[in-house]
Structure formats: structure tokens, C-alpha cells
CSV table of C-alpha atoms in Angstrom, one decimal:
chain,number,residue,atom,x,y,z
B,1,MET,CA,21.6,6.5,21.0
B,2,ARG,CA,17.1,7.9,21.0
B,3,LEU,CA,18.5,11.5,21.8
B,4,PHE,CA,20.6,11.9,19.3
B,5,MET,CA,18.4,10.3,17.5
B,6,ASN,CA,15.2,12.9,18.5
B,7,ALA,CA,17.5,15.9,17.9
B,8,CYS,CA,18.2,15.3,14.9
B,9,ALA,CA,14.6,14.5,13.7
B,10,LEU,CA,13.6,17.9,15.1
B,11,LEU,CA,16.2,18.8,13.1
B,12,VAL,CA,15.1,17.7,9.8
B,13,LYS,CA,11.5,18.8,10.8
B,14,VAL,CA,13.3,22.6,11.2
B,15,LEU,CA,14.6,22.2,8.0
B,16,THR,CA,10.9,20.5,6.2
B,17,LEU,CA,9.0,23.5,8.4
B,18,PRO,CA,8.6,25.6,4.6
B,19,LEU,CA,7.6,22.5,2.8
B,20,HIS,CA,4.6,21.8,5.7
B,21,ILE,CA,3.6,25.3,5.1
B,22,ALA,CA,3.4,25.5,1.2
B,23,GLU,CA,1.2,22.3,2.0
B,24,VAL,CA,-1.1,23.7,4.6
B,25,ILE,CA,-2.0,26.8,2.2
B,26,GLY,CA,-2.5,24.4,-1.2
B,27,LEU,CA,0.8,25.0,-3.1
B,28,LEU,CA,1.7,21.3,-3.0
B,29,SER,CA,-1.2,20.5,-4.8
B,30,PHE,CA,0.3,20.2,-8.1
B,31,TYR,CA,2.3,16.8,-6.6
B,32,LYS,CA,-0.9,15.2,-6.2
B,33,ARG,CA,-0.7,15.4,-10.5
B,34,VAL,CA,2.6,14.3,-10.5
B,35,PHE,CA,2.7,11.6,-7.9
B,36,PRO,CA,0.9,8.9,-10.0
B,37,LEU,CA,3.9,9.3,-12.9
B,38,ILE,CA,6.4,8.7,-10.2
B,39,VAL,CA,4.7,5.6,-8.8
B,40,TYR,CA,4.3,4.4,-12.6
B,41,LYS,CA,7.5,4.5,-13.5
B,42,ILE,CA,9.0,3.1,-10.1
B,43,SER,CA,6.6,0.2,-9.9
B,44,PHE,CA,8.5,-1.6,-13.0
B,45,SER,CA,11.8,-1.4,-11.0
B,46,TYR,CA,9.4,-3.0,-7.5
B,47,ASN,CA,7.9,-5.7,-9.9
B,48,ASP,CA,11.2,-6.3,-10.6
B,49,LYS,CA,12.1,-6.6,-7.5
B,50,MET,CA,9.4,-8.3,-6.0
B,51,ASN,CA,8.3,-10.1,-8.2
B,52,ASP,CA,9.4,-13.4,-6.5
B,53,ASN,CA,7.8,-12.5,-3.1
B,54,LYS,CA,4.3,-11.0,-5.5
B,55,ARG,CA,4.2,-14.5,-6.8
B,56,GLU,CA,4.4,-16.6,-4.0
B,57,LEU,CA,1.6,-14.3,-2.3
B,58,PHE,CA,-1.0,-14.1,-5.0
B,59,ARG,CA,-0.9,-18.2,-5.2
B,60,ASN,CA,-3.1,-18.3,-2.8
B,61,LEU,CA,-5.9,-16.3,-4.4
B,62,ASP,CA,-6.7,-19.9,-5.8
B,63,LYS,CA,-7.7,-20.8,-2.1
B,64,PHE,CA,-10.6,-18.2,-2.3
B,65,PHE,CA,-12.2,-18.7,-5.5
B,66,PRO,CA,-15.9,-18.6,-4.6
B,67,PRO,CA,-17.8,-22.4,-6.2
B,68,LYS,CA,-20.0,-20.6,-8.9
B,69,GLY,CA,-18.7,-17.3,-11.0
B,70,SER,CA,-15.1,-16.1,-11.3
B,71,LEU,CA,-12.7,-14.2,-8.6
B,72,ARG,CA,-14.0,-10.9,-7.3
B,73,ILE,CA,-10.7,-8.5,-6.0
B,74,LEU,CA,-10.6,-5.3,-4.7
B,75,GLU,CA,-7.9,-3.3,-5.6
B,76,LEU,CA,-7.6,-0.4,-2.1
B,77,GLY,CA,-5.1,2.1,-3.3
B,78,CYS,CA,-4.7,0.5,-6.5
B,79,GLY,CA,-2.6,2.8,-8.3
B,80,SER,CA,-1.6,2.4,-11.5
B,81,GLY,CA,-2.7,-1.2,-11.3
B,82,ALA,CA,1.2,-2.9,-10.9
B,83,ASN,CA,-0.5,-6.0,-9.6
B,84,PHE,CA,-2.8,-6.8,-12.0
B,85,GLU,CA,-0.5,-9.6,-13.6
B,86,HIS,CA,-0.5,-11.6,-10.6
B,87,TYR,CA,-4.2,-12.0,-10.9
B,88,PRO,CA,-5.8,-15.7,-12.0
B,89,THR,CA,-7.6,-14.9,-15.6
B,90,GLY,CA,-10.7,-13.9,-15.0
B,91,CYS,CA,-10.7,-12.1,-12.0
B,92,ARG,CA,-13.4,-9.4,-11.7
B,93,ILE,CA,-11.5,-6.4,-10.2
B,94,THR,CA,-12.9,-3.5,-8.7
B,95,CYS,CA,-10.3,-0.5,-8.6
B,96,ILE,CA,-9.9,2.1,-5.6
B,97,ASP,CA,-8.2,5.3,-5.1
B,98,PRO,CA,-8.3,8.6,-3.4
B,99,ASN,CA,-6.1,10.0,-6.1
B,100,PRO,CA,-8.1,11.0,-9.6
B,101,HIS,CA,-4.8,11.4,-11.3
B,102,PHE,CA,-4.0,7.8,-11.5
B,103,GLN,CA,-6.4,6.7,-13.8
B,104,LYS,CA,-4.2,7.4,-16.6
B,105,TYR,CA,-2.0,5.1,-15.7
B,106,LEU,CA,-4.3,2.6,-14.7
B,107,GLU,CA,-5.9,2.2,-18.3
B,108,LYS,CA,-2.5,1.7,-19.8
B,109,SER,CA,-1.8,-1.3,-16.9
B,110,MET,CA,-5.6,-2.6,-17.7
B,111,ALA,CA,-4.8,-2.6,-21.6
B,112,LYS,CA,-1.7,-5.2,-21.2
B,113,ASN,CA,-3.8,-7.0,-18.8
B,114,ASP,CA,-6.6,-8.1,-20.7
B,115,HIS,CA,-6.9,-11.3,-19.0
B,116,LEU,CA,-8.8,-9.8,-16.4
B,117,VAL,CA,-12.4,-8.3,-16.0
B,118,TYR,CA,-12.1,-4.5,-15.3
B,119,ASP,CA,-15.5,-3.4,-13.0
B,120,ASN,CA,-14.4,0.2,-11.9
B,121,PHE,CA,-12.9,2.5,-10.9
B,122,ILE,CA,-13.5,4.1,-7.6
B,123,VAL,CA,-12.1,7.7,-6.5
B,124,ALA,CA,-12.3,6.6,-2.7
B,125,TRP,CA,-10.2,6.6,0.4
B,126,GLY,CA,-10.3,3.5,2.1
B,127,GLU,CA,-11.1,4.3,5.9
B,128,ASN,CA,-14.6,5.4,3.9
B,129,LEU,CA,-15.4,2.0,1.1
B,130,LYS,CA,-19.3,2.8,1.2
B,131,ALA,CA,-19.4,2.6,-2.8
B,132,VAL,CA,-18.9,-1.0,-1.4
B,133,GLU,CA,-21.5,-3.3,-0.7
B,134,ASP,CA,-20.9,-5.5,2.5
B,135,ASN,CA,-20.1,-9.1,2.0
B,136,SER,CA,-19.3,-8.9,-1.6
B,137,MET,CA,-15.9,-9.3,-2.4
B,138,ASP,CA,-14.0,-13.1,-2.7
B,139,VAL,CA,-10.6,-10.6,-1.6
B,140,VAL,CA,-9.2,-7.3,-1.0
B,141,VAL,CA,-5.7,-6.8,-1.9
B,142,CYS,CA,-3.8,-3.8,-0.4
B,143,THR,CA,-0.5,-3.1,-1.4
B,144,LEU,CA,1.8,-0.1,-0.5
B,145,VAL,CA,-1.3,1.4,1.1
B,146,LEU,CA,-1.5,1.4,4.5
B,147,CYS,CA,1.7,3.6,5.1
B,148,SER,CA,-0.2,6.7,4.3
B,149,VAL,CA,-3.7,5.8,5.1
B,150,GLN,CA,-4.5,8.0,8.2
B,151,ASP,CA,-6.3,5.8,10.0
B,152,THR,CA,-4.8,1.9,9.8
B,153,GLN,CA,-7.6,0.2,12.1
B,154,LYS,CA,-10.6,2.3,10.2
B,155,VAL,CA,-8.9,0.7,6.9
B,156,LEU,CA,-8.9,-2.6,8.0
B,157,GLN,CA,-12.7,-3.2,9.6
B,158,GLU,CA,-13.9,-1.6,5.8
B,159,ALA,CA,-12.2,-4.0,4.1
B,160,LYS,CA,-13.7,-7.2,6.5
B,161,ARG,CA,-16.7,-5.4,6.1
B,162,VAL,CA,-16.8,-5.6,1.9
B,163,LEU,CA,-15.3,-9.4,2.5
B,164,LYS,CA,-17.5,-12.6,1.9
B,165,PRO,CA,-17.2,-14.4,5.3
B,166,GLY,CA,-14.5,-16.4,4.8
B,167,GLY,CA,-12.9,-14.2,1.9
B,168,ALA,CA,-9.1,-12.8,2.1
B,169,PHE,CA,-7.4,-9.3,2.9
B,170,PHE,CA,-3.7,-9.5,1.1
B,171,PHE,CA,-0.9,-7.3,1.6
B,172,ILE,CA,2.6,-6.6,1.4
B,173,GLU,CA,3.8,-3.3,3.2
B,174,HIS,CA,7.2,-1.6,4.5
B,175,VAL,CA,7.3,-1.0,7.8
B,176,VAL,CA,9.5,-0.5,10.5
B,177,SER,CA,12.8,-1.6,11.4
B,178,ASP,CA,14.4,-3.2,14.6
B,179,PRO,CA,15.0,-0.2,17.2
B,180,SER,CA,18.3,-1.8,17.1
B,181,SER,CA,19.0,-1.0,13.7
B,182,TRP,CA,20.7,2.3,11.6
B,183,ILE,CA,17.7,1.9,9.4
B,184,TYR,CA,15.1,2.2,12.1
B,185,PHE,CA,17.7,5.6,13.1
B,186,PHE,CA,17.3,7.0,10.0
B,187,GLN,CA,13.5,6.4,9.2
B,188,HIS,CA,12.9,8.5,12.0
B,189,VAL,CA,15.3,11.1,11.2
B,190,LEU,CA,14.4,11.6,7.2
B,191,GLN,CA,10.6,10.6,7.5
B,192,PRO,CA,9.9,14.3,7.5
B,193,PHE,CA,11.4,14.3,4.3
B,194,TRP,CA,10.1,11.5,2.9
B,195,TYR,CA,6.3,12.7,4.1
B,196,TYR,CA,6.6,14.9,1.1
B,197,PHE,CA,8.3,12.5,-1.5
B,198,GLY,CA,5.7,9.9,-1.1
B,199,ASP,CA,2.7,12.0,-0.3
B,200,GLY,CA,2.0,10.8,3.1
B,201,CYS,CA,4.0,8.0,3.3
B,202,GLU,CA,5.5,7.1,6.8
B,203,THR,CA,8.4,4.7,7.0
B,204,THR,CA,7.8,4.5,11.0
B,205,ARG,CA,4.4,2.2,10.7
B,206,ALA,CA,4.6,-1.1,12.6
B,207,THR,CA,1.3,-2.2,10.7
B,208,TRP,CA,2.0,-5.8,11.5
B,209,LYS,CA,0.3,-5.0,15.2
B,210,GLN,CA,-2.9,-3.2,13.9
B,211,LEU,CA,-3.6,-6.9,11.7
B,212,GLU,CA,-2.9,-9.1,14.2
B,213,ALA,CA,-5.5,-6.5,16.3
B,214,ALA,CA,-8.0,-6.4,13.7
B,215,GLY,CA,-9.8,-9.3,14.5
B,216,PHE,CA,-9.1,-11.8,11.2
B,217,SER,CA,-9.9,-15.4,12.2
B,218,ASP,CA,-6.7,-16.1,10.7
B,219,LEU,CA,-3.5,-14.3,9.9
B,220,GLN,CA,-0.9,-15.5,7.5
B,221,LEU,CA,2.1,-13.0,8.4
B,222,ARG,CA,5.4,-13.5,7.3
B,223,HIS,CA,8.6,-10.6,7.8
B,224,ILE,CA,11.0,-10.2,5.2
B,225,GLN,CA,13.8,-7.9,4.0
B,226,ALA,CA,13.1,-6.7,0.8
B,227,PRO,CA,15.9,-5.9,-1.9
B,228,LEU,CA,15.0,-2.2,-2.3
B,229,PHE,CA,16.4,1.0,-0.7
B,230,PHE,CA,17.2,0.3,2.7
B,231,MET,CA,14.7,2.7,4.5
B,232,ILE,CA,11.7,0.5,3.3
B,233,LYS,CA,13.9,-2.8,3.5
B,234,PRO,CA,11.7,-4.1,6.1
B,235,HIS,CA,8.8,-5.6,4.9
B,236,ILE,CA,5.4,-7.7,5.9
B,237,VAL,CA,3.8,-10.1,3.2
B,238,GLY,CA,0.8,-11.9,4.0
B,239,TYR,CA,-3.3,-12.3,3.8
B,240,ALA,CA,-5.7,-12.8,6.6
B,241,VAL,CA,-8.8,-14.0,6.6
B,242,LYS,CA,-12.4,-13.0,7.6
């Protein structure tokens, strides 16, 4: 089975070689402009299907309100702001994303969710949050982001750095399936195509292992089968406390 999977994956890699060459020489840079629109459109369907899971997760935000003042949330890889509707009234939001072309769609979500206070939109990678001070955030939210970062452990360490002691890292991420499943087979075989469609997204990451190894004081994590396209059905949902 594994030999057959590897052979199929190699064939797909060969078929995607023109896309790899196009990326190297910069011909795919236009997709950075198109991708935010795709994400914005898809987010409505994703939110509808994942609404119960998001509501259940973000109810836990109440545990991390400071004794005085507003809850400060850093939205890491904010995209088009698909999580805003689930945040309690009065939260102060700092948005970070490496793609500046998300800003137009982010502003649409901000206008719809005027129960929040928006402090800033920062163009930055999750591995380098130097624009955010140490111990300054009550919560960091990261949904469908760790699938495409270059260095997951570095992102998690940066999240811990900016969190206040006792603050929490909230996450929803699609992950690799069980090795005995057909989903696992297709995740590995079709990954080269998925990488280009998803702007660097990988379906083969066991992200829960990095979370377990990140040194949080408490990790609340559960595996679910999301009601989504089969390639991204396996999800992890939860939060980790600094």
C-alpha cells in the first residue's frame, strides 16, 4: 500500500513540475492577489458547516478575560476575519497576516462585526511577530493557519512569547488522517496539487504533535471529523494555556 502511494505521489509531483517552475520564477505571484477572494468566498461555507464547533470553542474565551479592561486578541493569519462573529463584545483585536491583499476583505468583516474594537492590521509572518510586545495578549487565535506556515514550532513559540502568563492559544486546524485510511492515501498523493491550490497549504501535517511539544502548561485538544471535503475532514480543535 505504501509503495503504491509513494509511486502515485511521485507521478503527481511530476505532473505538477510546471507549477513548481512557475512558482520559482515568479509566474504564480498573481495568485497571492486572487487567493484572498477565494478564501473570503469559501469562509461563508466553512463557517456555516463549522459553526457549532466554533461556538463551542470560543465560549472558552470568557475564561481568559483580564480582571480589568478588554480582552486583547491577536488573530494570527487573520485572513478575511471569519472568526470575528464569535468573539465577545468589546474585545480588542490585532490582526496579522503575511498577505496584504486580505485587507480589503478583512475590512468587510470588520464592518459587519462592529461589536469589536480593531486596533491594527499588521503584515507579518507568524514566525516573526516582532511588531507585537512580549506578554501583551490575553489570547492568540490561529485557525487554518498552521497547515501552511514554514516553521510550526517557531510560530507556537512566538505565540507563547506575546501571550500574557495564563493567556491561551486557540486553534482549529485540519490535520493528517489515520495512516490506515483512504483519506491518508489521498492526502499524500494529491498534496502537490493541494499545495498550489491552497497557497502553500499541506494536508499531511500531524500538528497536534507540535502542540504537545510546545511547552504549554495545559493543552485542551480534541480530534474531530469535520463535515467538509474529505481531504480536510480530520481536524483538531482546542486551546493551550501559557
